mmCIF file of C-alpha atoms in Angstrom:
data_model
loop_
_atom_site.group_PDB
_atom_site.id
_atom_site.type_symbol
_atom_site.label_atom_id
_atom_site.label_comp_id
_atom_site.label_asym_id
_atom_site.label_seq_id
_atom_site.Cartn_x
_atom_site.Cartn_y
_atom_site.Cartn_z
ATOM 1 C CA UNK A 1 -19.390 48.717 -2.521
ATOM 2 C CA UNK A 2 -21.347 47.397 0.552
ATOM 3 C CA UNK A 3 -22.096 49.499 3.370
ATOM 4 C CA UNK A 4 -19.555 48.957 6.875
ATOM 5 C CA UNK A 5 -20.991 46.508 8.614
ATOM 6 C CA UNK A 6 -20.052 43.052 9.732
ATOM 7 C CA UNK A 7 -19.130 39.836 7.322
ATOM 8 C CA UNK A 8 -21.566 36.685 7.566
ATOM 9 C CA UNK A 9 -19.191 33.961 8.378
ATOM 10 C CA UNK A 10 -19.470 30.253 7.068
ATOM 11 C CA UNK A 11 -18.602 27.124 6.616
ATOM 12 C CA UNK A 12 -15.921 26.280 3.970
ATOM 13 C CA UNK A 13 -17.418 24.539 1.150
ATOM 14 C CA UNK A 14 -15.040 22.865 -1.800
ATOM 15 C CA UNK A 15 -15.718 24.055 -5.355
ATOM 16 C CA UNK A 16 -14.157 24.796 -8.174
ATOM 17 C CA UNK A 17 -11.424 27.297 -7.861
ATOM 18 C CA UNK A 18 -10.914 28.207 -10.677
ATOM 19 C CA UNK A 19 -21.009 69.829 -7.433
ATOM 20 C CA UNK A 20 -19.715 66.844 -9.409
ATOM 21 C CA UNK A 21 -17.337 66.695 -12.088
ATOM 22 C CA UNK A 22 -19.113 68.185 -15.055
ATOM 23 C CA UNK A 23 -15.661 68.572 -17.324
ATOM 24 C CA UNK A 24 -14.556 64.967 -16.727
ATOM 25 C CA UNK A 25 -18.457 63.242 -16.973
ATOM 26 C CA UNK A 26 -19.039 65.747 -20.364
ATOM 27 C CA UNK A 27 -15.435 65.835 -21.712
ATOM 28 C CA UNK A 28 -14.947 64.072 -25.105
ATOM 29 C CA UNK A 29 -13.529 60.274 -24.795
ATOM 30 C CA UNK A 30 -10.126 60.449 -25.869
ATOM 31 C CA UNK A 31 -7.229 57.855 -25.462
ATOM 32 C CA UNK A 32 -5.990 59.213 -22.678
ATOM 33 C CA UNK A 33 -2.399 57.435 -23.155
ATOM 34 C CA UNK A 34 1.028 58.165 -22.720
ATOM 35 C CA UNK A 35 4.104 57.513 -24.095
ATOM 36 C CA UNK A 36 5.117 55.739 -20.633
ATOM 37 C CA UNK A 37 2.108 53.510 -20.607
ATOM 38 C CA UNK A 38 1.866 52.591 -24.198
ATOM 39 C CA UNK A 39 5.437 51.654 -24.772
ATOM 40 C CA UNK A 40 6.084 49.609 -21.437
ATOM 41 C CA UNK A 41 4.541 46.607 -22.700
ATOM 42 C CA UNK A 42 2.297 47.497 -25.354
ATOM 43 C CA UNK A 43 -0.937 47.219 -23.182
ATOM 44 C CA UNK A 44 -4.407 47.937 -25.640
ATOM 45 C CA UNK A 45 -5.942 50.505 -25.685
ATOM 46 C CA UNK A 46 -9.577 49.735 -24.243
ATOM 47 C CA UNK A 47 -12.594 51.051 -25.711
ATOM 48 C CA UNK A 48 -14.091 52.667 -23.254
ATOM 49 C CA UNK A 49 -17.178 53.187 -25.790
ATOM 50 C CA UNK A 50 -17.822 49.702 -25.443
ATOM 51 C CA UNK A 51 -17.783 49.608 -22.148
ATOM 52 C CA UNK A 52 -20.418 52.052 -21.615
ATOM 53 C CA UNK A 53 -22.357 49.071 -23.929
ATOM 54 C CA UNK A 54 -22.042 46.783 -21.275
ATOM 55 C CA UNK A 55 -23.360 49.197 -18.477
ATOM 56 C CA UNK A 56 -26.250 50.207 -21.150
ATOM 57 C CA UNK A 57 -26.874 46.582 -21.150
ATOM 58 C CA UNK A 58 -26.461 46.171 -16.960
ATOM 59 C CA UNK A 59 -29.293 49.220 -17.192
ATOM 60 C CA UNK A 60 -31.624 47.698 -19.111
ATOM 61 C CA UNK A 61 -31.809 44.533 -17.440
ATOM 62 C CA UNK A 62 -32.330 46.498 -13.846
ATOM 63 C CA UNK A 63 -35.021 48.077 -16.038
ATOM 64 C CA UNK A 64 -36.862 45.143 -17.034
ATOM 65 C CA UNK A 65 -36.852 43.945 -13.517
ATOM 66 C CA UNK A 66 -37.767 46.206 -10.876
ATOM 67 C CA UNK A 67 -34.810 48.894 -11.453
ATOM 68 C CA UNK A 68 -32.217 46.737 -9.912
ATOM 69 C CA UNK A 69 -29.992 44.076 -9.725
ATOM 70 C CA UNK A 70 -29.763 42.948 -6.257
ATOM 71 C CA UNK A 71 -27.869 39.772 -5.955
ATOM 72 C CA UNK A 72 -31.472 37.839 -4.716
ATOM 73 C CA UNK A 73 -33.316 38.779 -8.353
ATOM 74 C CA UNK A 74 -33.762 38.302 -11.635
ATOM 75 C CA UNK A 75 -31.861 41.170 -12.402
ATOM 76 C CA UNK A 76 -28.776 39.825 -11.256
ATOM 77 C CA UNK A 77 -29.491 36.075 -12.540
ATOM 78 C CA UNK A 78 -29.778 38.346 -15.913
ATOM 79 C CA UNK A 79 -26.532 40.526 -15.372
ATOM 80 C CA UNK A 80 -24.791 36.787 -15.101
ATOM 81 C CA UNK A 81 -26.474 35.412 -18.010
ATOM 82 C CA UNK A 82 -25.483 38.714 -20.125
ATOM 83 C CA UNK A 83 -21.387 38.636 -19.218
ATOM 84 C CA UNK A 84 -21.238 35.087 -19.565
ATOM 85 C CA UNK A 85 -22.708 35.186 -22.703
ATOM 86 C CA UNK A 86 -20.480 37.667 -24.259
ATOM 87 C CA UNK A 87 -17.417 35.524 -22.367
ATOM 88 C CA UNK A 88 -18.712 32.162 -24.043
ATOM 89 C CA UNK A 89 -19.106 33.850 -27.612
ATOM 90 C CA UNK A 90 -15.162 35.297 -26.796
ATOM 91 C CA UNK A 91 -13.483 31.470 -26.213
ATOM 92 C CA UNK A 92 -13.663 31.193 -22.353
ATOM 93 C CA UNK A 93 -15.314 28.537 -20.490
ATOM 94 C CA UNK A 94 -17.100 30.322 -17.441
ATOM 95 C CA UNK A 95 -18.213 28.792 -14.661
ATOM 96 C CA UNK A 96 -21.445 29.839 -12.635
ATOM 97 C CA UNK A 97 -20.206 28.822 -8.727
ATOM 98 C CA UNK A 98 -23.615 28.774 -6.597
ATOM 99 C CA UNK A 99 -22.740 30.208 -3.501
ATOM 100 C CA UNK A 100 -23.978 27.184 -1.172
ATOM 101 C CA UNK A 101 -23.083 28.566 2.339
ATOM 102 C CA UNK A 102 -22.510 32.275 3.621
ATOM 103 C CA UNK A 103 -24.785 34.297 0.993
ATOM 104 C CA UNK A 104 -28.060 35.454 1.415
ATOM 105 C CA UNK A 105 -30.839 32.818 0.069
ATOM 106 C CA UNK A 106 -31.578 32.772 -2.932
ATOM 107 C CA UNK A 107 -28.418 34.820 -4.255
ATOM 108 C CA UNK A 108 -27.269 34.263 -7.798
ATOM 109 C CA UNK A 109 -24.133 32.675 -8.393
ATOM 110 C CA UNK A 110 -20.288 33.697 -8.906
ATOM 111 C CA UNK A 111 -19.341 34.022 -12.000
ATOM 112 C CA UNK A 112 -15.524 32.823 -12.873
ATOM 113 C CA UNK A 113 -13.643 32.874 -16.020
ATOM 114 C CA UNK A 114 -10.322 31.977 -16.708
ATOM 115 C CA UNK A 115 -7.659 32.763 -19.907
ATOM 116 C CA UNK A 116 -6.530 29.049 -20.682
ATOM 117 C CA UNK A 117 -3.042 30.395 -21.380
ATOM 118 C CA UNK A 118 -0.099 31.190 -19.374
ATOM 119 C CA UNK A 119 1.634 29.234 -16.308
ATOM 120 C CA UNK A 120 -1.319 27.395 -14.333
ATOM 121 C CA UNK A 121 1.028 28.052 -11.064
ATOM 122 C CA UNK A 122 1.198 31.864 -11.250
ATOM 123 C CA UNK A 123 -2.395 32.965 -11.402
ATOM 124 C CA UNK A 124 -3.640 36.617 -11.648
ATOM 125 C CA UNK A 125 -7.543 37.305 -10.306
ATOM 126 C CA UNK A 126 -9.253 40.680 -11.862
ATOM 127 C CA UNK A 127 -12.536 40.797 -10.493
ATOM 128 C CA UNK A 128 -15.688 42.920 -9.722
ATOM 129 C CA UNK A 129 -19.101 42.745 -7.652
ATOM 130 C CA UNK A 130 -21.723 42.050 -10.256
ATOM 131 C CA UNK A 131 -24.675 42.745 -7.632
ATOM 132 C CA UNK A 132 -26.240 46.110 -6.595
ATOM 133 C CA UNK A 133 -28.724 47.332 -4.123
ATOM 134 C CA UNK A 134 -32.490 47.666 -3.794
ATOM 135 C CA UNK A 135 -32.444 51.446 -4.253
ATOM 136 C CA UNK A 136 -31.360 51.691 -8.011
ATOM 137 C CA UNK A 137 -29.857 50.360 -10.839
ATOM 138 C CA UNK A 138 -26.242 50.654 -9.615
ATOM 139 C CA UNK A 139 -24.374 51.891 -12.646
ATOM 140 C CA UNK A 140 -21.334 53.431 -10.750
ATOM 141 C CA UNK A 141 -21.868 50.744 -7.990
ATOM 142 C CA UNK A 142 -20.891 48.071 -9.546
ATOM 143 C CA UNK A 143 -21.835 48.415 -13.509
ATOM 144 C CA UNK A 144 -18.602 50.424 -13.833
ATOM 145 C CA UNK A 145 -16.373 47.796 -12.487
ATOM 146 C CA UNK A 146 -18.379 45.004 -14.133
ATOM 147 C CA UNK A 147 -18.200 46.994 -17.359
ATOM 148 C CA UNK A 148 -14.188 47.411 -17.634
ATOM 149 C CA UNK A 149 -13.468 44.050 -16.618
ATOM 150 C CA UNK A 150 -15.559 42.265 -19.355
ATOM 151 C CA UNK A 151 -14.382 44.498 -21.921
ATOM 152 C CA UNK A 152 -10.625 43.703 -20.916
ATOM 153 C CA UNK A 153 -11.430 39.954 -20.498
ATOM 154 C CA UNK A 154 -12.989 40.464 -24.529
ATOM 155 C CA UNK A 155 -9.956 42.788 -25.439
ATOM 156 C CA UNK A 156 -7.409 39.604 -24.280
ATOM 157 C CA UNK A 157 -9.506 36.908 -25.978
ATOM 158 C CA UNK A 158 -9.246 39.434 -29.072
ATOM 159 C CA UNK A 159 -5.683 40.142 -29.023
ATOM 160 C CA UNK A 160 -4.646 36.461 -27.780
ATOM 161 C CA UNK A 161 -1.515 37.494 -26.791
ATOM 162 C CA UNK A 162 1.454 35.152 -25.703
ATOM 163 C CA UNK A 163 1.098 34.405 -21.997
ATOM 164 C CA UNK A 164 3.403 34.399 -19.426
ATOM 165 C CA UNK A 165 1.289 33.858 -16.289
ATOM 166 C CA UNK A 166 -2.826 32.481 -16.083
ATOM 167 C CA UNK A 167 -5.554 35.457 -15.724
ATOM 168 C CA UNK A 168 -8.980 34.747 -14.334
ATOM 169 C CA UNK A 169 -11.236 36.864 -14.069
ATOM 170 C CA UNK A 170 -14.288 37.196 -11.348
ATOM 171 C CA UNK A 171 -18.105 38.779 -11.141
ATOM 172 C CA UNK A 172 -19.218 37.751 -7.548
ATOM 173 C CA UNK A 173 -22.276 37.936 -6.201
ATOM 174 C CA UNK A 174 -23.992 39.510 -3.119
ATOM 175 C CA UNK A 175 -21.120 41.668 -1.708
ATOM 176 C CA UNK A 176 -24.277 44.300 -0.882
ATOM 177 C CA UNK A 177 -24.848 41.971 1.906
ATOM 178 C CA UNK A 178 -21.451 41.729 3.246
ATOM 179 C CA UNK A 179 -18.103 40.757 0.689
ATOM 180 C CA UNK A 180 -20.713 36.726 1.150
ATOM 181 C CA UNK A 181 -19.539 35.740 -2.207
ATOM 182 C CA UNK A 182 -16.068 36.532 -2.587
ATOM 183 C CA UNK A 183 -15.526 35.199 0.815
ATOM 184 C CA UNK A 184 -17.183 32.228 -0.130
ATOM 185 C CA UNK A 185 -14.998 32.073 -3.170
ATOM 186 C CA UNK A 186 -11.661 32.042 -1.370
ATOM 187 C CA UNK A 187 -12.898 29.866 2.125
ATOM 188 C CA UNK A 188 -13.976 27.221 -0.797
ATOM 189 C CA UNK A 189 -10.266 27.287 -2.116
ATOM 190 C CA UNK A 190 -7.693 24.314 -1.263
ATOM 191 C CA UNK A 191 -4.319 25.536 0.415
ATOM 192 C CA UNK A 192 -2.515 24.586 -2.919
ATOM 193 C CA UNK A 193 -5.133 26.887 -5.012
ATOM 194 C CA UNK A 194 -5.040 29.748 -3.107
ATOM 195 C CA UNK A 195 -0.722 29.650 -3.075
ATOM 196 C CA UNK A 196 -1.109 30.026 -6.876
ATOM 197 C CA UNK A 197 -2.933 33.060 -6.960
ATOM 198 C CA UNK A 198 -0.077 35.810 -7.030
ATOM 199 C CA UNK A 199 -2.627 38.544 -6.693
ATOM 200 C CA UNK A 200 -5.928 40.118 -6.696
ATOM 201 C CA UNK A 201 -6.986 42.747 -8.370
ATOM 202 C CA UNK A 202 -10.501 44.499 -7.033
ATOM 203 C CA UNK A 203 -12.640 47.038 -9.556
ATOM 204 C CA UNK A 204 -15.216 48.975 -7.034
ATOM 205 C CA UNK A 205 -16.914 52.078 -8.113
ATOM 206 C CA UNK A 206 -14.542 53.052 -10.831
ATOM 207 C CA UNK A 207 -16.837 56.568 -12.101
ATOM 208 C CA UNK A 208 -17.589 58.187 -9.211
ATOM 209 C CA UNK A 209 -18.744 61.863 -11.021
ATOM 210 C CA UNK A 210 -16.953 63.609 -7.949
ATOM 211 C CA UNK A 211 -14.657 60.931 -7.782
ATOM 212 C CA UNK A 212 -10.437 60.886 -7.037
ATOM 213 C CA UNK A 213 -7.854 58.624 -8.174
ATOM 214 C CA UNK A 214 -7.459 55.970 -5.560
ATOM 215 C CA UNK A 215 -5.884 52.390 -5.764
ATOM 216 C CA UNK A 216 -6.260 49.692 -2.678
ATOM 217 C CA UNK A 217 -2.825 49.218 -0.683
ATOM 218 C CA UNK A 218 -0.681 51.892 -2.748
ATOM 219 C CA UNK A 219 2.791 51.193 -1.734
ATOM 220 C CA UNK A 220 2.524 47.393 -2.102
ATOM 221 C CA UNK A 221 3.839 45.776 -5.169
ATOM 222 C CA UNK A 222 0.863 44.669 -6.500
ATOM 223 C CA UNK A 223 0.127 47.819 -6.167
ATOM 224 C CA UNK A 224 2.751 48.866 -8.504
ATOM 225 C CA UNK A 225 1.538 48.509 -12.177
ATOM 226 C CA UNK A 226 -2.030 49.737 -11.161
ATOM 227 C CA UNK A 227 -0.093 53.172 -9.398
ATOM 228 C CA UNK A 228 2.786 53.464 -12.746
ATOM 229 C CA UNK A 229 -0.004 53.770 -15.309
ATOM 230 C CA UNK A 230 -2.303 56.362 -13.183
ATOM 231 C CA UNK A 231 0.990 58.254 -12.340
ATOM 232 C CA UNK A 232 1.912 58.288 -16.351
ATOM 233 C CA UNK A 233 -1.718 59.878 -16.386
ATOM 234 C CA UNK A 234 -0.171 62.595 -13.478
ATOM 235 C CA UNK A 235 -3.016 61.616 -11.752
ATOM 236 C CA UNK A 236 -1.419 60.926 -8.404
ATOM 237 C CA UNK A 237 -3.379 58.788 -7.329
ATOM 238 C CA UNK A 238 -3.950 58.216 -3.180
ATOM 239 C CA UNK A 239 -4.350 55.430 -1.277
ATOM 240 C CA UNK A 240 -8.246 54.027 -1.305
ATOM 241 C CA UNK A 241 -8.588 54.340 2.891
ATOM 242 C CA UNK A 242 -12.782 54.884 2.102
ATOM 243 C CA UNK A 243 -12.859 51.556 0.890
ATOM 244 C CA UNK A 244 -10.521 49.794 3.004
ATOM 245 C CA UNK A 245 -12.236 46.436 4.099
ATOM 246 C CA UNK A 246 -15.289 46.760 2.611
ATOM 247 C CA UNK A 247 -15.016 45.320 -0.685
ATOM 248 C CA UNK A 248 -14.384 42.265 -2.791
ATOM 249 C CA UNK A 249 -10.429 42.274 -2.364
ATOM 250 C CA UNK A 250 -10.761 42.102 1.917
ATOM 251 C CA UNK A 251 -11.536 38.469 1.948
ATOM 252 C CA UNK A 252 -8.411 37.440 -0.252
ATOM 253 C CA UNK A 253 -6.446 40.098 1.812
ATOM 254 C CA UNK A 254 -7.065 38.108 5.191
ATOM 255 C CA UNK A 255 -6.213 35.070 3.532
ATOM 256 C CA UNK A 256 -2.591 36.057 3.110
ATOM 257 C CA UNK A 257 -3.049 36.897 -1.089
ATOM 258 C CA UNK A 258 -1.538 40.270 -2.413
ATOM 259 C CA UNK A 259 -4.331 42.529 -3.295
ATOM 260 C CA UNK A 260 -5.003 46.035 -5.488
ATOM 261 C CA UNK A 261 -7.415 47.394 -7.175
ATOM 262 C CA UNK A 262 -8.525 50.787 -8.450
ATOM 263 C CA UNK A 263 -11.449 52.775 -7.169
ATOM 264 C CA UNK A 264 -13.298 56.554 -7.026
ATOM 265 C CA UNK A 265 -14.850 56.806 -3.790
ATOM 266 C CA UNK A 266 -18.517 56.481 -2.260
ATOM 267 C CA UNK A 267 -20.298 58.397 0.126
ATOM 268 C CA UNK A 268 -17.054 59.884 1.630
ATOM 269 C CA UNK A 269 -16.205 63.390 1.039
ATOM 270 C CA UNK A 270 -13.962 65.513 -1.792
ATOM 271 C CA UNK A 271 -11.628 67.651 0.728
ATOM 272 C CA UNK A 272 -10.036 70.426 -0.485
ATOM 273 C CA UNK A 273 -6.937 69.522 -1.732
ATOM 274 C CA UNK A 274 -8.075 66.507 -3.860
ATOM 275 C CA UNK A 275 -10.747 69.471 -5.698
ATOM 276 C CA UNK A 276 -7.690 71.286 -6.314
ATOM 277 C CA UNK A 277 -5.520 68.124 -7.383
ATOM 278 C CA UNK A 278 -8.431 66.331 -9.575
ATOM 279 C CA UNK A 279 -10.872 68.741 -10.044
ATOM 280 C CA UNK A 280 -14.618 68.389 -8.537
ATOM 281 C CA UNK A 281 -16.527 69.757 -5.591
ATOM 282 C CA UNK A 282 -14.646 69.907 -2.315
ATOM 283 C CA UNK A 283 -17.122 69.353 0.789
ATOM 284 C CA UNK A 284 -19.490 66.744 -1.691
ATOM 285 C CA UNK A 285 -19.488 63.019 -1.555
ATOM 286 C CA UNK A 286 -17.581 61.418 -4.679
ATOM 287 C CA UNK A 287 -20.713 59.530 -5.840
ATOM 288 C CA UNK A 288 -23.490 61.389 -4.575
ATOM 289 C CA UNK A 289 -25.645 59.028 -6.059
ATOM 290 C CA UNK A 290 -24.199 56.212 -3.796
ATOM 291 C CA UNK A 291 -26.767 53.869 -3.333
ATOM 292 C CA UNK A 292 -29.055 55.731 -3.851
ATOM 293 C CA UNK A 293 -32.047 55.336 -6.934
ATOM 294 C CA UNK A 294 -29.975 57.941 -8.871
ATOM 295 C CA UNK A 295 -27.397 55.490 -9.733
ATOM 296 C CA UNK A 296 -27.920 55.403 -13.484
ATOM 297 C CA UNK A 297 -26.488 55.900 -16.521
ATOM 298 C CA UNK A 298 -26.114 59.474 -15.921
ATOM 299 C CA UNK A 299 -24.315 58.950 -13.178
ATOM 300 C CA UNK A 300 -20.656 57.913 -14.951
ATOM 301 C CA UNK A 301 -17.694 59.689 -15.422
ATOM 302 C CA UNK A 302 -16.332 58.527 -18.478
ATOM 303 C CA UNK A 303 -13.135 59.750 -18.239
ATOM 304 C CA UNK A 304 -12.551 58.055 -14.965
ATOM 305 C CA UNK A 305 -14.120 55.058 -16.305
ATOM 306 C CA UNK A 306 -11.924 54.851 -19.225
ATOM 307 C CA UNK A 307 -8.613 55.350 -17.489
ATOM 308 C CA UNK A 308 -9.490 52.424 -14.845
ATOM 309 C CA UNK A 309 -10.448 49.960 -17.905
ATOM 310 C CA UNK A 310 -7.068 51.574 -19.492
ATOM 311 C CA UNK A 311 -5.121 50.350 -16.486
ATOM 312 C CA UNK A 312 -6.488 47.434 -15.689
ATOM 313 C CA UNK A 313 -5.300 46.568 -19.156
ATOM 314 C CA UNK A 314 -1.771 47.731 -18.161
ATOM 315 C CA UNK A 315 -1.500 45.938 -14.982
ATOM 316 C CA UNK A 316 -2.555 42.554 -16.755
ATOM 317 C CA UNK A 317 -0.469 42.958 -19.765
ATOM 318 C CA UNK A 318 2.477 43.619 -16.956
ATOM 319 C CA UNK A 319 1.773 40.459 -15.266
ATOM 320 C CA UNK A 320 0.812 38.004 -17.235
ATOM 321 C CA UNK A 321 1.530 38.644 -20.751
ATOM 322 C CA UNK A 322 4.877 37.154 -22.247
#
C-alpha cells in the first residue's frame, strides 16, 4: 500500500480493457471454515500452503535482484513473468498492458487476466499491486495479496466451474508511486467497458502479523459477500478507514464502479479494543515491518492470509459462479 501522498494525473490512453501476533503467525494452518461459508455456495477451500509458494517464489526473485521488487526493476519484470506463467500453464490468456502515460519510467507493465466464461456484460475485477518498495522485499506489502489472488485465479481454472458472470483478475504495477497503474488501467477504459464492470475487488496487505479484520466500504453491497464470510469466521471485521484512498480500488471508486476488498492494516496502530477483539499488541502498528527491509517471509500471518484467500474465494463463487 503506497504511502498518502498525491496521484500523478494523465492523459487517457486506449488499451485493452480487458508485540505482534505470535498465536495467529505460529498457529497450525487449518481450514478455518464454517458451516455458513461452506454450504452457501460451495466456495473451495484455498490452499493457503500454496500460497505461501507463490510469496516464496515473490522472495526469491526480490532476492536475486537487489532485495526488491519495485515496479522500475527486474524484480518486478520477474514477479510478472512468474504469475503469468503459472496463469498461461492454468488456460488463461494474460495480457501484459505497458503503462504508456501516468507511471513512473521505466515501470513494468499491468498484468490482466480474464476467466473466458460467464456473461461478458457483468464483469467482476479481483486484483492486487504486484510492485513493492525500495526498502525490502515486500512480502506482506503486496506478496500477500499477489499470493491469494493467483492461487484463487489457479483454484477456478482447476475447478472450472459453471459461470454465471465474467471474472478478471488484475496485478498492477507501480501503485508505490501513487495508485499510476490502476489509474491508468481504468482512465484507458471506454464508457461501455467500464459500465460492465459490476465491481472491484482490492487485496492490500492481507497478513499484517498485528493485523485486524478490515474490508474497504463495509456497509456497501459489494461489500457484502467479502463481510458474510469474515463474520461466519466471528471475526467482525471493521471498516478499512487506514487504507481509505490509498490503494488500488480508489481509482475505480472515483470512476463511479462499486469497490471492496479485504485488508490488515499498515503503519496505523492496534487500539485497545481491536487487541481485545482479534488478539495482538494494542499501542503497535499492524505491520510493523511496513515498508520497511523487514518485510519478508517472516513477516506473514498465515492465518490471516489464509482466511483472505478463503474469502476471496467466497465472494467470487457468490458472484460469478452459476
Amino acid at each position: 500500500m503506497r504511502r498518502r501522498f498525491a496521484v500523478a494525473s494523465f492523459s487517457l490512453a486506449v488499451v485493452l480493457g480487458c508485540g505482534t501476533l505470535p498465536a495467529a503467525a505460529a498457529a497450525p494452518v487449518v481450514a478455518d471454515r464454517s458451516a455458513t461459508a461452506v454450504n452457501a455456495l460451495a466456495a473451495p477451500d484455498v490452499d493457503v500452503t500454496k500460497v505461501r509458494a507463490h510469496l516464496s517464489e515473490l522472495s526469491a526473485i526480490a532476492g536475486r535482484n537487489g532485495g526488491n521488487r519495485r515496479s522500475t526493476t527486474q524484480g518486478y519484470r520477474d514477479s510478472v513473468a512468474y504469475v503469468k506463467g503459472k496463469l498461461q500453464a492454468a488456460g488463461y490468456t494474460v495480457t501484459e498492458q505497458p503503462c504508456t502515460s501516468g507511471c513512473t519510467g521505466g515501470a513494468g507493465p499491468n498484468l490482466i487476466a480474464e476467466w473466458p466464461q460467464g456473461d461478458a456484460n457483468n464483469v467482476y475485477v479481483f486484483g492486487a499491486h504486484l510492485d513493492g518498495v525500495s526498502a525490502g522485499p515486500g512480502m506482506n506489502d503486496n506478496g500477500s495479496g499477489s499470493a491469494a489472488l493467483l492461487e484463487n485465479a489457479l483454484t477456478l481454472a482447476q475447478q472450472n466451474p459453471a459461470m454465471r458472470n465474467r471474472v478478471r483478475f488484475a496485478w498492477w504495477t507501480d501503485e508505490e508511486q501513487g495508485l499510476n497503474g490502476s489509474e491508468f488501467y481504468v482512465r484507458s477504459l471506454s464508457s461501455t467497458q467500464r459500465s460492465r464492470i459490476r465491481a472491484y475487488y482490492n487485496f492490500d496487505m492481507i497478513a499484517s502479523t498485528n493485523g485486524g479484520y478490515f474490508i474497504n466500504r463495509i456497509t456497501t453491497s459489494a461489500a457484502a459477500p467479502m463481510k458474510a464470510y469474515w463474520d461466519s469466521l466471528g471475526l467482525r471485521p471493521e471498516e478499512n478507514t487506514e487504507g481509505a484512498g490509498r490503494s488500488d480500488d480508489y481509482p475505480f471508486q472515483q470512476a463511479g464502479i462499486p469497490t471492496s476488498g479485504y485488508a490488515m492494516g499498515a503503519g496505523a496502530r492496534k487500539t485497545s479494543a481491536q487487541a481485545a477483539k482479534w488478539g495482538g499488541t494494542a499501542g503497535s502498528a499492524y505491520d510493523p515491518c511496513y515498508h520497511r527491509s523487514c518485510d519478508t517471509l517472516t513477516n506473514i500471518n498465515t492465518t490471516g492470509l489464509n482466511r483472505a484467500a478463503d474469502g476471496i474465494a467466497y465472494t467470487l463463487w457468490q458472484q460469478a459462479v452459476a
